[in-house]
Short mmCIF file of C-alpha atoms in Angstrom, two decimals:
data_model
loop_
_atom_site.label_atom_id
_atom_site.label_comp_id
_atom_site.label_asym_id
_atom_site.label_seq_id
_atom_site.Cartn_x
_atom_site.Cartn_y
_atom_site.Cartn_z
CA MET A 1 62.36 32.69 37.81
CA ALA A 2 64.79 34.92 39.97
CA LEU A 3 62.72 36.70 42.26
CA ASN A 4 64.95 39.46 44.14
CA ARG A 5 63.49 42.44 46.24
CA ARG A 6 63.57 45.29 43.89
CA LEU A 7 62.62 48.96 44.12
CA HIS A 8 60.94 51.28 41.76
CA ALA A 9 59.69 54.82 41.32
CA LEU A 10 56.98 55.20 39.09
CA PRO A 11 55.38 58.38 37.79
CA ILE A 12 52.02 59.49 39.14
CA GLY A 13 49.61 57.50 37.31
CA CYS A 14 51.02 54.70 36.07
CA VAL A 15 49.33 51.06 36.52
CA LEU A 16 50.68 49.22 39.58
CA PHE A 17 53.70 47.35 37.90
CA GLY A 18 56.11 46.68 40.47
CA MET A 19 57.50 44.53 43.22
CA VAL A 20 58.11 47.99 45.17
CA VAL A 21 56.00 50.77 43.83
CA TYR A 22 55.09 54.25 44.57
CA VAL A 23 51.20 54.80 44.51
CA GLY A 24 50.27 57.93 42.57
CA VAL A 25 47.64 60.40 43.25
CA ALA A 26 45.62 59.91 40.36
CA SER A 27 45.81 58.30 37.96
CA THR A 28 39.27 33.01 31.38
CA SER A 29 31.54 19.37 27.23
CA ALA A 30 31.12 20.19 23.52
CA GLN A 31 33.21 18.68 21.54
CA SER A 32 35.33 20.34 18.49
CA ARG A 33 34.28 20.20 14.96
CA SER A 34 36.59 19.84 12.22
CA SER A 35 38.03 22.93 11.15
CA LYS A 36 39.11 21.54 7.70
CA SER A 37 40.28 24.20 5.40
CA VAL A 38 39.75 27.11 7.59
CA ASN A 39 43.25 28.63 6.50
CA SER A 40 41.75 29.46 3.39
CA ARG A 41 38.79 31.42 4.60
CA VAL A 42 41.03 33.61 6.57
CA GLY A 43 43.70 34.23 4.20
CA ALA A 44 46.81 32.26 3.37
CA ARG A 45 50.03 33.46 4.38
CA ASN A 46 51.32 36.08 1.56
CA VAL A 47 47.58 36.55 0.25
CA LYS A 48 47.26 40.30 -0.57
CA PRO A 49 44.55 42.37 0.21
CA VAL A 50 41.64 42.50 -2.31
CA ALA A 51 41.54 45.29 -4.37
CA ARG A 52 38.20 47.39 -3.35
CA PRO A 53 37.68 51.16 -2.85
CA ASP A 54 36.69 50.73 0.76
CA VAL A 55 39.88 48.58 1.72
CA GLU A 56 41.94 51.07 -0.04
CA ARG A 57 40.54 54.07 2.07
CA PHE A 58 40.77 51.80 5.49
CA ARG A 59 44.52 51.12 4.48
CA LEU A 60 45.54 54.65 4.13
CA ARG A 61 43.98 55.40 7.59
CA ALA A 62 45.34 52.56 9.30
CA GLU A 63 48.60 53.17 7.86
CA ALA A 64 48.48 57.13 8.67
CA ALA A 65 47.71 55.88 12.54
CA LEU A 66 50.52 53.40 12.35
CA SER A 67 52.90 56.24 10.81
CA ALA A 68 52.37 59.09 13.48
CA VAL A 69 55.01 60.08 15.32
CA GLY A 70 55.18 57.80 18.47
CA PRO A 71 53.65 54.77 17.05
CA ASP A 72 56.20 54.68 14.14
CA LYS A 73 58.98 53.82 16.76
CA GLY A 74 57.30 50.34 17.70
CA ALA A 75 56.47 47.17 15.74
CA TRP A 76 53.06 46.59 14.91
CA GLY A 77 51.00 43.33 13.41
CA VAL A 78 47.42 43.35 11.80
CA LEU A 79 45.26 41.15 9.93
CA VAL A 80 41.61 42.04 8.91
CA THR A 81 39.43 39.66 7.30
CA ASP A 82 36.10 39.22 5.77
CA ALA A 83 34.34 36.87 8.40
CA ALA A 84 32.01 35.26 6.04
CA THR A 85 35.00 34.89 2.68
CA GLY A 86 37.96 34.64 4.33
CA GLU A 87 38.89 37.54 2.35
CA VAL A 88 42.33 39.56 3.63
CA LEU A 89 41.21 43.43 3.90
CA TYR A 90 44.27 44.47 5.33
CA SER A 91 47.71 42.96 6.32
CA ARG A 92 51.09 44.21 7.99
CA ASN A 93 53.27 42.10 9.37
CA ALA A 94 50.74 39.13 9.80
CA ASP A 95 53.08 36.44 10.37
CA GLY A 96 55.40 38.06 12.76
CA TYR A 97 55.67 36.88 16.18
CA PHE A 98 53.96 39.61 18.89
CA MET A 99 53.91 39.63 22.76
CA PRO A 100 50.07 38.80 23.02
CA ALA A 101 49.39 40.36 26.72
CA SER A 102 45.77 39.41 27.31
CA ASN A 103 44.90 38.59 24.02
CA ALA A 104 46.42 35.30 25.16
CA LYS A 105 43.24 34.85 27.05
CA LEU A 106 41.26 34.26 23.88
CA PHE A 107 43.47 30.82 23.08
CA THR A 108 43.15 29.96 26.69
CA THR A 109 39.16 30.40 26.88
CA ALA A 110 38.11 28.67 23.42
CA LEU A 111 40.58 25.97 24.44
CA ALA A 112 38.37 25.66 27.66
CA LEU A 113 34.78 25.87 25.97
CA ALA A 114 36.08 23.49 22.93
CA THR A 115 37.25 20.58 25.98
CA LEU A 116 35.00 21.51 28.62
CA GLY A 117 31.88 22.58 27.28
CA PRO A 118 29.81 26.02 28.83
CA ASP A 119 27.82 23.75 31.30
CA TYR A 120 31.16 22.46 33.07
CA ARG A 121 31.06 23.06 36.93
CA VAL A 122 33.80 22.70 39.63
CA ARG A 123 33.12 21.02 43.20
CA THR A 124 34.95 22.29 46.20
CA THR A 125 34.19 20.20 49.09
CA VAL A 126 35.23 19.82 52.76
CA GLU A 127 35.83 15.74 53.72
CA SER A 128 37.28 13.84 56.46
CA SER A 129 38.09 10.36 56.74
CA GLY A 130 37.54 10.29 60.59
CA THR A 131 34.29 9.86 62.61
CA LEU A 132 31.75 12.00 63.96
CA ASP A 133 30.74 10.72 67.63
CA ALA A 134 27.55 11.58 69.17
CA ASN A 135 29.23 14.44 71.23
CA GLY A 136 30.57 16.49 67.78
CA VAL A 137 34.07 15.33 67.86
CA LEU A 138 35.66 14.69 64.67
CA SER A 139 38.61 12.26 64.76
CA GLY A 140 40.93 13.33 62.46
CA ASP A 141 41.79 15.87 60.30
CA LEU A 142 39.23 18.10 58.33
CA VAL A 143 40.43 18.70 54.70
CA LEU A 144 39.14 21.40 52.47
CA ILE A 145 40.02 19.79 48.69
CA GLY A 146 40.56 22.43 45.85
CA ARG A 147 39.93 21.49 42.51
CA GLY A 148 40.42 25.01 40.53
CA ASP A 149 37.17 27.06 41.28
CA SER A 150 38.25 30.70 40.85
CA ASN A 151 35.18 32.28 42.56
CA LEU A 152 35.50 31.33 46.01
CA SER A 153 34.53 34.75 46.85
CA ASN A 154 31.96 37.31 47.20
CA ARG A 155 31.55 38.03 43.39
CA LYS A 156 28.19 38.34 41.94
CA PHE A 157 26.97 35.92 38.86
CA PRO A 158 25.93 36.66 36.15
CA TYR A 159 28.65 39.32 35.18
CA GLY A 160 26.25 42.51 33.70
CA LYS A 161 28.07 45.49 32.57
CA LYS A 162 30.54 45.77 35.40
CA GLU A 163 31.72 43.23 38.16
CA GLU A 164 29.60 43.04 41.60
CA ARG A 165 30.35 42.00 44.91
CA GLU A 166 27.98 40.92 47.83
CA GLY A 167 29.04 40.42 51.29
CA PRO A 168 32.20 39.81 52.99
CA PRO A 169 35.45 38.44 50.90
CA GLU A 170 35.46 35.38 52.95
CA LYS A 171 32.03 34.55 51.92
CA VAL A 172 32.04 30.88 50.63
CA PHE A 173 34.55 30.16 53.33
CA ALA A 174 31.96 31.17 55.90
CA GLU A 175 29.50 28.99 54.09
CA PHE A 176 31.74 26.01 54.42
CA ALA A 177 32.23 26.77 58.41
CA GLY A 178 28.63 27.14 58.62
CA ALA A 179 27.61 23.98 56.88
CA ILE A 180 30.34 22.15 59.28
CA VAL A 181 29.11 23.19 62.25
CA ALA A 182 25.53 22.48 61.42
CA HIS A 183 26.61 18.87 60.40
CA GLY A 184 27.33 18.68 64.11
CA VAL A 185 30.95 19.40 64.42
CA LYS A 186 32.00 20.86 67.67
CA GLU A 187 35.57 19.60 67.87
CA VAL A 188 37.95 18.57 65.36
CA SER A 189 40.61 16.54 66.97
CA GLY A 190 43.33 16.83 63.92
CA ASP A 191 44.58 19.59 61.59
CA VAL A 192 42.43 21.74 59.24
CA ILE A 193 43.82 21.41 55.73
CA VAL A 194 43.44 23.09 52.84
CA ASP A 195 44.79 20.64 50.12
CA ASP A 196 45.61 22.12 46.41
CA SER A 197 47.23 18.83 45.18
CA MET A 198 45.26 18.73 42.08
CA PHE A 199 47.93 20.83 40.48
CA GLN A 200 51.64 20.52 40.95
CA HIS A 201 53.08 23.53 43.52
CA GLU A 202 54.03 25.75 40.32
CA GLN A 203 52.94 29.09 41.87
CA PHE A 204 54.21 31.76 38.91
CA PRO A 205 54.24 30.38 35.13
CA SER A 206 57.58 30.93 33.21
CA GLY A 207 58.27 34.69 32.36
CA TRP A 208 56.68 36.61 35.00
CA LEU A 209 58.57 38.75 36.68
CA VAL A 210 59.31 39.63 40.30
CA ASP A 211 57.42 43.07 39.74
CA ASP A 212 54.13 41.04 38.97
CA ILE A 213 53.74 38.82 42.26
CA LEU A 214 52.98 41.45 44.98
CA TRP A 215 49.81 42.54 42.97
CA SER A 216 46.07 41.06 42.52
CA TYR A 217 47.15 40.57 38.57
CA GLY A 218 49.87 38.49 39.40
CA ALA A 219 48.13 35.92 42.37
CA ALA A 220 49.45 32.72 42.68
CA ILE A 221 48.20 30.23 40.76
CA SER A 222 46.70 27.27 43.15
CA ALA A 223 43.78 24.84 43.02
CA ILE A 224 42.51 26.53 46.01
CA THR A 225 41.43 30.26 44.99
CA VAL A 226 39.98 32.32 47.99
CA ASN A 227 38.78 35.88 47.05
CA ASP A 228 41.16 35.76 43.63
CA ASN A 229 43.83 34.82 46.13
CA THR A 230 44.49 38.27 47.23
CA PHE A 231 43.65 40.54 50.28
CA THR A 232 42.79 44.25 50.60
CA LEU A 233 44.83 46.75 52.32
CA ASP A 234 43.01 50.02 53.51
CA LEU A 235 45.54 52.99 54.05
CA ARG A 236 44.64 56.45 55.24
CA SER A 237 46.41 59.25 56.38
CA GLY A 238 47.02 60.05 60.59
CA VAL A 239 45.02 62.29 62.51
CA HIS A 240 48.20 64.98 62.60
CA GLU A 241 50.76 65.74 60.98
CA GLY A 242 53.85 63.44 61.74
CA ASP A 243 51.34 60.78 62.82
CA SER A 244 52.08 57.20 61.34
CA ALA A 245 49.21 56.74 58.61
CA ARG A 246 46.43 54.22 59.66
CA TYR A 247 45.88 51.05 57.80
CA GLU A 248 43.27 48.11 57.84
CA MET A 249 43.64 44.72 56.37
CA GLY A 250 41.03 42.60 57.64
CA LEU A 251 41.23 38.56 58.06
CA ALA A 252 44.86 39.13 56.66
CA SER A 253 46.12 40.35 59.78
CA ASP A 254 46.54 37.12 60.97
CA PHE A 255 48.63 35.68 57.72
CA TYR A 256 50.59 38.93 57.08
CA THR A 257 52.49 41.49 59.17
CA VAL A 258 52.52 45.15 57.91
CA GLU A 259 55.92 46.93 58.96
CA ASN A 260 54.56 50.87 58.64
CA SER A 261 56.74 53.85 58.42
CA VAL A 262 54.26 55.65 56.06
CA LEU A 263 54.43 59.53 57.61
CA THR A 264 51.33 61.94 57.57
CA THR A 265 52.36 65.22 56.18
CA ALA A 266 50.95 68.62 55.90
CA ARG A 267 48.14 69.34 53.59
CA GLY A 268 48.97 69.82 49.85
CA THR A 269 52.03 68.20 50.22
CA GLU A 270 53.16 65.40 47.39
CA GLU A 271 51.72 61.78 48.41
CA LYS A 272 54.35 59.10 47.86
CA LEU A 273 53.59 55.63 48.78
CA ALA A 274 55.84 52.71 48.41
CA VAL A 275 54.84 48.89 48.98
CA ALA A 276 57.10 46.03 49.29
CA ARG A 277 57.38 42.42 50.07
CA ASP A 278 60.25 40.19 49.65
CA PRO A 279 58.85 36.77 47.91
CA GLY A 280 57.95 34.17 50.47
CA SER A 281 57.75 36.72 53.10
CA HIS A 282 54.65 37.53 55.09
CA LEU A 283 56.05 41.11 56.20
CA VAL A 284 54.92 43.71 54.08
CA HIS A 285 56.84 46.85 54.22
CA LEU A 286 54.76 50.46 54.09
CA SER A 287 56.98 53.72 53.29
CA GLY A 288 56.60 57.03 52.24
CA THR A 289 54.39 60.28 52.85
CA MET A 290 50.64 60.64 52.72
CA PRO A 291 49.11 64.33 53.18
CA LEU A 292 46.41 64.91 55.51
CA ASP A 293 44.14 65.96 52.77
CA ALA A 294 44.51 62.36 51.13
CA GLN A 295 42.21 60.14 49.56
CA PRO A 296 42.19 56.79 51.45
CA ARG A 297 43.91 54.52 49.30
CA ARG A 298 42.82 50.74 48.72
CA LEU A 299 45.72 48.31 47.94
CA THR A 300 44.89 44.98 46.31
CA ILE A 301 47.82 42.59 47.14
CA ALA A 302 48.38 38.87 46.15
CA ILE A 303 48.60 35.89 48.70
CA GLU A 304 51.51 33.82 48.00
CA ASP A 305 50.64 30.84 49.55
CA PRO A 306 46.78 30.40 48.83
CA ALA A 307 46.41 26.92 50.57
CA GLU A 308 47.99 28.05 54.02
CA TYR A 309 46.23 31.12 53.46
CA ALA A 310 42.97 29.51 53.33
CA ALA A 311 43.71 26.94 56.05
CA GLY A 312 44.23 29.63 58.65
CA LEU A 313 41.11 31.41 57.24
CA LEU A 314 38.60 28.26 57.66
CA THR A 315 40.23 27.90 61.32
CA ARG A 316 39.28 31.13 62.34
CA LEU A 317 35.71 31.10 61.18
CA LEU A 318 35.38 27.73 62.53
CA GLU A 319 36.52 28.52 66.15
CA ALA A 320 34.53 31.88 65.66
CA ARG A 321 31.61 29.62 65.74
CA GLY A 322 32.78 27.50 68.46
CA VAL A 323 34.31 24.72 67.18
CA LYS A 324 37.27 23.39 69.04
CA ILE A 325 40.86 22.67 66.95
CA ASP A 326 43.33 20.57 68.64
CA GLY A 327 45.41 20.53 65.89
CA HIS A 328 46.88 23.08 63.40
CA SER A 329 45.86 24.60 60.15
CA ARG A 330 48.29 23.75 57.23
CA ALA A 331 48.58 23.18 53.74
CA ARG A 332 48.68 19.83 51.39
CA HIS A 333 50.43 20.27 48.38
CA ALA A 334 51.23 17.85 45.85
CA ALA A 335 54.57 17.08 46.99
CA ASP A 336 53.74 16.29 50.44
CA PRO A 337 52.35 12.37 51.22
CA ALA A 338 48.94 11.76 49.80
CA VAL A 339 45.83 10.52 51.18
CA ASP A 340 44.79 7.17 50.80
CA PRO A 341 42.61 6.86 47.95
CA ALA A 342 40.65 4.00 49.62
CA ALA A 343 39.99 5.52 52.69
CA PRO A 344 36.08 6.52 52.84
CA GLN A 345 35.75 10.37 53.12
CA MET A 346 32.77 11.94 54.66
CA ILE A 347 31.52 14.94 53.09
CA LEU A 348 31.06 17.73 55.52
CA ALA A 349 30.32 20.52 53.13
CA GLU A 350 30.71 21.36 49.19
CA HIS A 351 30.57 24.08 46.50
CA ALA A 352 29.64 24.15 43.34
CA SER A 353 31.07 26.72 40.68
CA VAL A 354 28.95 29.05 38.17
CA PRO A 355 28.93 27.41 35.14
CA LEU A 356 31.92 27.68 32.93
CA SER A 357 30.31 30.15 30.62
CA ASP A 358 29.43 32.75 33.33
CA GLU A 359 33.31 32.12 34.38
CA ILE A 360 34.86 32.70 30.77
CA ARG A 361 32.58 35.83 30.23
CA LEU A 362 34.13 37.18 33.63
CA THR A 363 37.52 36.22 32.32
CA ASN A 364 37.22 37.68 28.87
CA LYS A 365 35.45 40.82 30.06
CA ASN A 366 37.68 41.54 33.25
CA SER A 367 40.69 40.06 32.17
CA GLU A 368 41.17 37.93 34.81
CA ASN A 369 44.68 36.54 34.95
CA LEU A 370 44.46 34.03 37.83
CA HIS A 371 41.11 32.66 36.15
CA ALA A 372 42.88 32.05 32.87
CA GLU A 373 45.80 29.99 34.22
CA LEU A 374 43.07 27.88 36.16
CA LEU A 375 41.22 27.45 33.10
CA LEU A 376 44.22 26.47 31.03
CA LEU A 377 45.08 23.81 33.69
CA LEU A 378 41.29 22.92 34.28
CA ALA A 379 41.03 21.68 30.74
CA ALA A 380 44.43 19.97 30.57
CA HIS A 381 43.80 18.17 34.07
CA GLU A 382 40.21 16.73 32.68
CA LYS A 383 41.37 15.58 29.14
CA ALA A 384 44.92 14.84 29.45
CA SER A 385 45.39 14.26 33.32
CA ALA A 386 47.69 17.18 33.41
CA ARG A 387 48.65 18.34 36.96
CA ASN A 388 51.61 20.66 35.45
CA TYR A 389 52.46 23.50 33.16
CA GLU A 390 54.55 21.69 30.79
CA VAL A 391 51.90 18.88 30.15
CA ALA A 392 49.16 21.76 30.10
CA LEU A 393 50.87 23.61 27.50
CA LYS A 394 51.53 20.92 25.33
CA PHE A 395 47.85 20.00 25.41
CA ALA A 396 47.17 23.25 24.24
CA SER A 397 49.84 23.33 21.48
CA ASP A 398 48.34 20.29 20.41
CA PHE A 399 44.77 21.34 20.25
CA PHE A 400 45.70 24.81 18.62
CA LYS A 401 46.94 22.43 15.66
CA THR A 402 44.06 20.76 15.15
CA VAL A 403 41.99 23.96 14.45
CA GLY A 404 44.06 25.07 11.72
CA ILE A 405 46.78 27.05 13.29
CA ALA A 406 50.03 26.95 11.62
CA ASP A 407 52.74 24.90 13.80
CA GLY A 408 54.98 27.58 15.75
CA ASP A 409 52.39 30.48 15.14
CA VAL A 410 51.50 30.05 18.71
CA VAL A 411 54.12 29.78 21.57
CA LEU A 412 52.62 30.20 25.21
CA SER A 413 54.27 29.68 28.48
CA ASP A 414 51.04 30.74 30.76
CA GLY A 415 47.48 31.01 30.14
CA SER A 416 46.93 34.67 30.79
CA GLY A 417 49.46 36.20 28.71
CA LEU A 418 51.34 37.67 31.91
CA SER A 419 54.54 35.75 31.03
CA ARG A 420 57.16 37.63 28.68
CA LYS A 421 57.84 34.59 26.73
CA ASP A 422 54.61 34.19 25.24
CA LEU A 423 54.78 34.99 21.49
CA ILE A 424 51.78 34.62 18.83
CA THR A 425 51.11 35.69 15.08
CA PRO A 426 48.09 38.22 14.30
CA ARG A 427 47.12 35.39 11.48
CA ALA A 428 47.08 32.95 14.48
CA VAL A 429 44.49 34.93 16.49
CA VAL A 430 42.31 35.51 13.33
CA GLN A 431 42.47 31.68 12.69
CA LEU A 432 41.37 31.02 16.37
CA LEU A 433 38.33 33.41 15.97
CA HIS A 434 37.49 32.07 12.43
CA TYR A 435 37.30 28.73 14.21
CA ALA A 436 35.47 29.83 16.96
CA ALA A 437 33.03 31.13 15.23
CA THR A 438 32.01 27.85 13.60
CA GLN A 439 31.48 26.24 16.52
CA PRO A 440 27.81 25.61 18.92
CA TRP A 441 29.45 27.92 21.31
CA GLY A 442 30.79 30.35 18.91
CA GLU A 443 28.14 33.41 19.53
CA LEU A 444 28.70 32.49 23.45
CA TYR A 445 32.26 33.07 23.21
CA ARG A 446 31.78 36.29 21.00
CA SER A 447 29.46 37.68 23.63
CA THR A 448 32.08 36.89 26.56
CA LEU A 449 34.35 39.72 24.98
CA PRO A 450 34.26 43.31 25.88
CA VAL A 451 31.89 45.13 24.11
CA ALA A 452 33.33 49.03 22.69
CA GLY A 453 32.06 51.69 24.60
CA GLU A 454 30.05 49.28 26.95
CA ASP A 455 31.61 46.90 29.33
CA GLY A 456 34.62 44.91 30.41
CA THR A 457 38.15 46.33 29.74
CA LEU A 458 36.35 48.33 26.93
CA SER A 459 33.72 50.25 28.52
CA ASP A 460 35.76 53.35 28.18
CA ARG A 461 37.27 53.03 25.07
CA MET A 462 35.69 53.81 21.73
CA LYS A 463 32.48 55.65 23.42
CA ASN A 464 30.45 58.05 21.11
CA THR A 465 32.16 56.49 18.16
CA PRO A 466 31.25 54.42 15.01
CA ALA A 467 32.90 51.97 17.02
CA ALA A 468 30.76 51.93 19.96
CA ALA A 469 28.78 48.55 20.17
CA ARG A 470 30.66 47.36 17.07
CA VAL A 471 33.42 46.07 18.11
CA PHE A 472 33.53 42.79 20.43
CA ALA A 473 37.42 42.42 21.08
CA LYS A 474 39.90 41.40 23.97
CA THR A 475 42.27 43.99 25.46
CA GLY A 476 45.84 43.31 26.13
CA THR A 477 48.19 45.69 27.83
CA ILE A 478 51.96 44.74 28.95
CA GLY A 479 55.05 46.73 29.19
CA HIS A 480 55.61 48.07 25.54
CA GLY A 481 52.94 46.05 24.38
CA ASN A 482 49.05 46.76 23.48
CA ALA A 483 46.79 44.52 21.70
CA LEU A 484 42.91 44.32 20.51
CA SER A 485 41.53 41.36 18.67
CA GLY A 486 38.07 40.37 17.92
CA TYR A 487 35.01 40.47 15.98
CA ALA A 488 33.59 43.64 14.30
CA THR A 489 30.63 44.78 12.13
CA THR A 490 30.97 47.79 9.87
CA PHE A 491 28.13 50.16 8.95
CA ARG A 492 27.83 48.27 5.72
CA GLY A 493 27.46 44.96 7.60
CA GLU A 494 30.33 43.35 6.69
CA ARG A 495 31.43 41.44 9.72
CA LEU A 496 35.00 41.19 10.34
CA LEU A 497 37.75 39.20 11.79
CA PHE A 498 40.73 41.27 13.36
CA SER A 499 44.08 41.02 15.24
CA ILE A 500 46.10 44.31 16.35
CA LEU A 501 49.27 43.41 18.04
CA GLY A 502 51.70 46.57 19.23
CA ASN A 503 55.05 45.60 20.90
CA ASN A 504 58.01 47.61 21.26
CA ASN A 505 55.98 51.00 21.90
CA ASN A 506 57.49 53.66 24.31
CA LEU A 507 53.92 55.07 24.54
CA HIS A 508 51.78 55.28 27.73
CA ALA A 509 49.17 52.79 27.34
CA GLN A 510 46.19 55.04 26.69
CA ASP A 511 48.03 56.61 23.85
CA ALA A 512 48.62 53.49 22.48
CA ASN A 513 45.21 52.30 22.80
CA LYS A 514 44.12 55.48 21.06
CA VAL A 515 46.15 54.41 17.81
CA ILE A 516 44.44 50.67 18.20
CA ASP A 517 41.25 52.63 18.14
CA ALA A 518 41.61 54.76 15.56
CA ILE A 519 42.22 51.77 13.37
CA CYS A 520 38.73 50.13 14.74
CA VAL A 521 36.89 53.41 13.61
CA ALA A 522 38.22 53.31 10.42
CA MET A 523 37.45 49.75 10.00
CA VAL A 524 33.33 50.24 10.90
CA GLU A 525 33.50 53.23 9.07
CA GLU A 526 35.17 52.42 5.45
CA LEU A 527 35.07 48.61 5.37
CA GLY A 528 32.30 46.78 3.66
CA ALA A 529 31.40 46.54 -0.24
CA VAL A 530 28.74 48.76 -1.54
CA GLY A 531 25.44 46.71 -2.27
CA VAL A 532 26.83 43.33 -0.97
CA LYS A 533 24.91 41.68 1.88
CA ARG A 534 26.59 39.87 4.47
#
């Protein structure tokens, strides 16, 4: 991927997409069951929708929404089936390719549940092959080994209606430091190392853009994750007109340097902010103007080398507790010299992740990209010894075939859907949804999806409509693409599987979502044969 610095000016209210952007004023062990003959249950290719009055009413409303001025310029793929019978109720380009955006997470999280099981946990440890003497001197290196836990942060579990945080972002790392001190360590004669060698050092999957990697949604992939591999930069205007804006970045100030040329302007003037960082650089550029009466800004910026950052963080936390570090802080990646596996390791601190079920709920409800990537890599590592994306994606592709998805209907380059190389068909999505519903963890999987009008990325959509609380579905948004796929229950009790994928739309995301939501409301209101119990 070519990572060249670029400058982008975005209109007020736009999502932060850009290596450099102007910030406007408003705005992721149960075994899989056999899934034989499932294609017949979700509708074979070229099967026409059933002939029913309710189906015809829905078709008219769906076609009206998709043929309106604006949506009519885009490409749409839609498939709606009866979950119980597999009957096709509506189909439009169901076998065509579409960029799925975050609908790719449906595949990743199902893969993780099927191969790892809902109770799977990740163990992170701080170890040393050295010895600890009576004076508290640890002879040798202190090594934190990352194994793919994506919640080494201050996040609270279980996930409720929204994400909650408690304590500082470095909370788990502070616990590591406290445990090391409690173990009696007063001095480390060697280095403080963070080891993320479980996976090869592939920070960004193929198909991600340079625009992505500055912001939290494009955080670098690593077996070690500290606070979602992000830091916050708080920005506010200066005290007087003409002053430089003020900023704070917490513990990241020891890792990143800020070049600040943001000037404070008169009250009521337009705010124009730009943020830039060259790939691989530790220098963040701030420029533009900020009025005296501007609201404070909190920018969540991605960390490009999480292991190196984490090593420095753990070192500072240990030093703050009186531990002397004689060596340096550094990362150990997969290409670096490996540790002798036969060397005995002393465990000085450890942390167990939340169960996989909680992690998948967070990943789907919040649409966490980094978490989805780690779920893909973890599943493939556990079941196929994968250490890189090439092997992990082959493992995933083979799995999708076993659950009845047609060969070639899912083409993924990552686990989150941020890659512009990802392609899926609506039929593949519906097939996956059907497969998941037949598994022991099927109801759990459904419950991890955002609920219309209630939580996650659907909390503000379809609110106070007939679809509220009746649609459990995964959202997806990417440049010129919007998606929603999942489960729905109609007024008449008919349970549906559906996938709505839109690409090549020159609509604002909010307007594209209104089209999708209108189709969902029509599904709930119209579909369901009278007198038929489901």
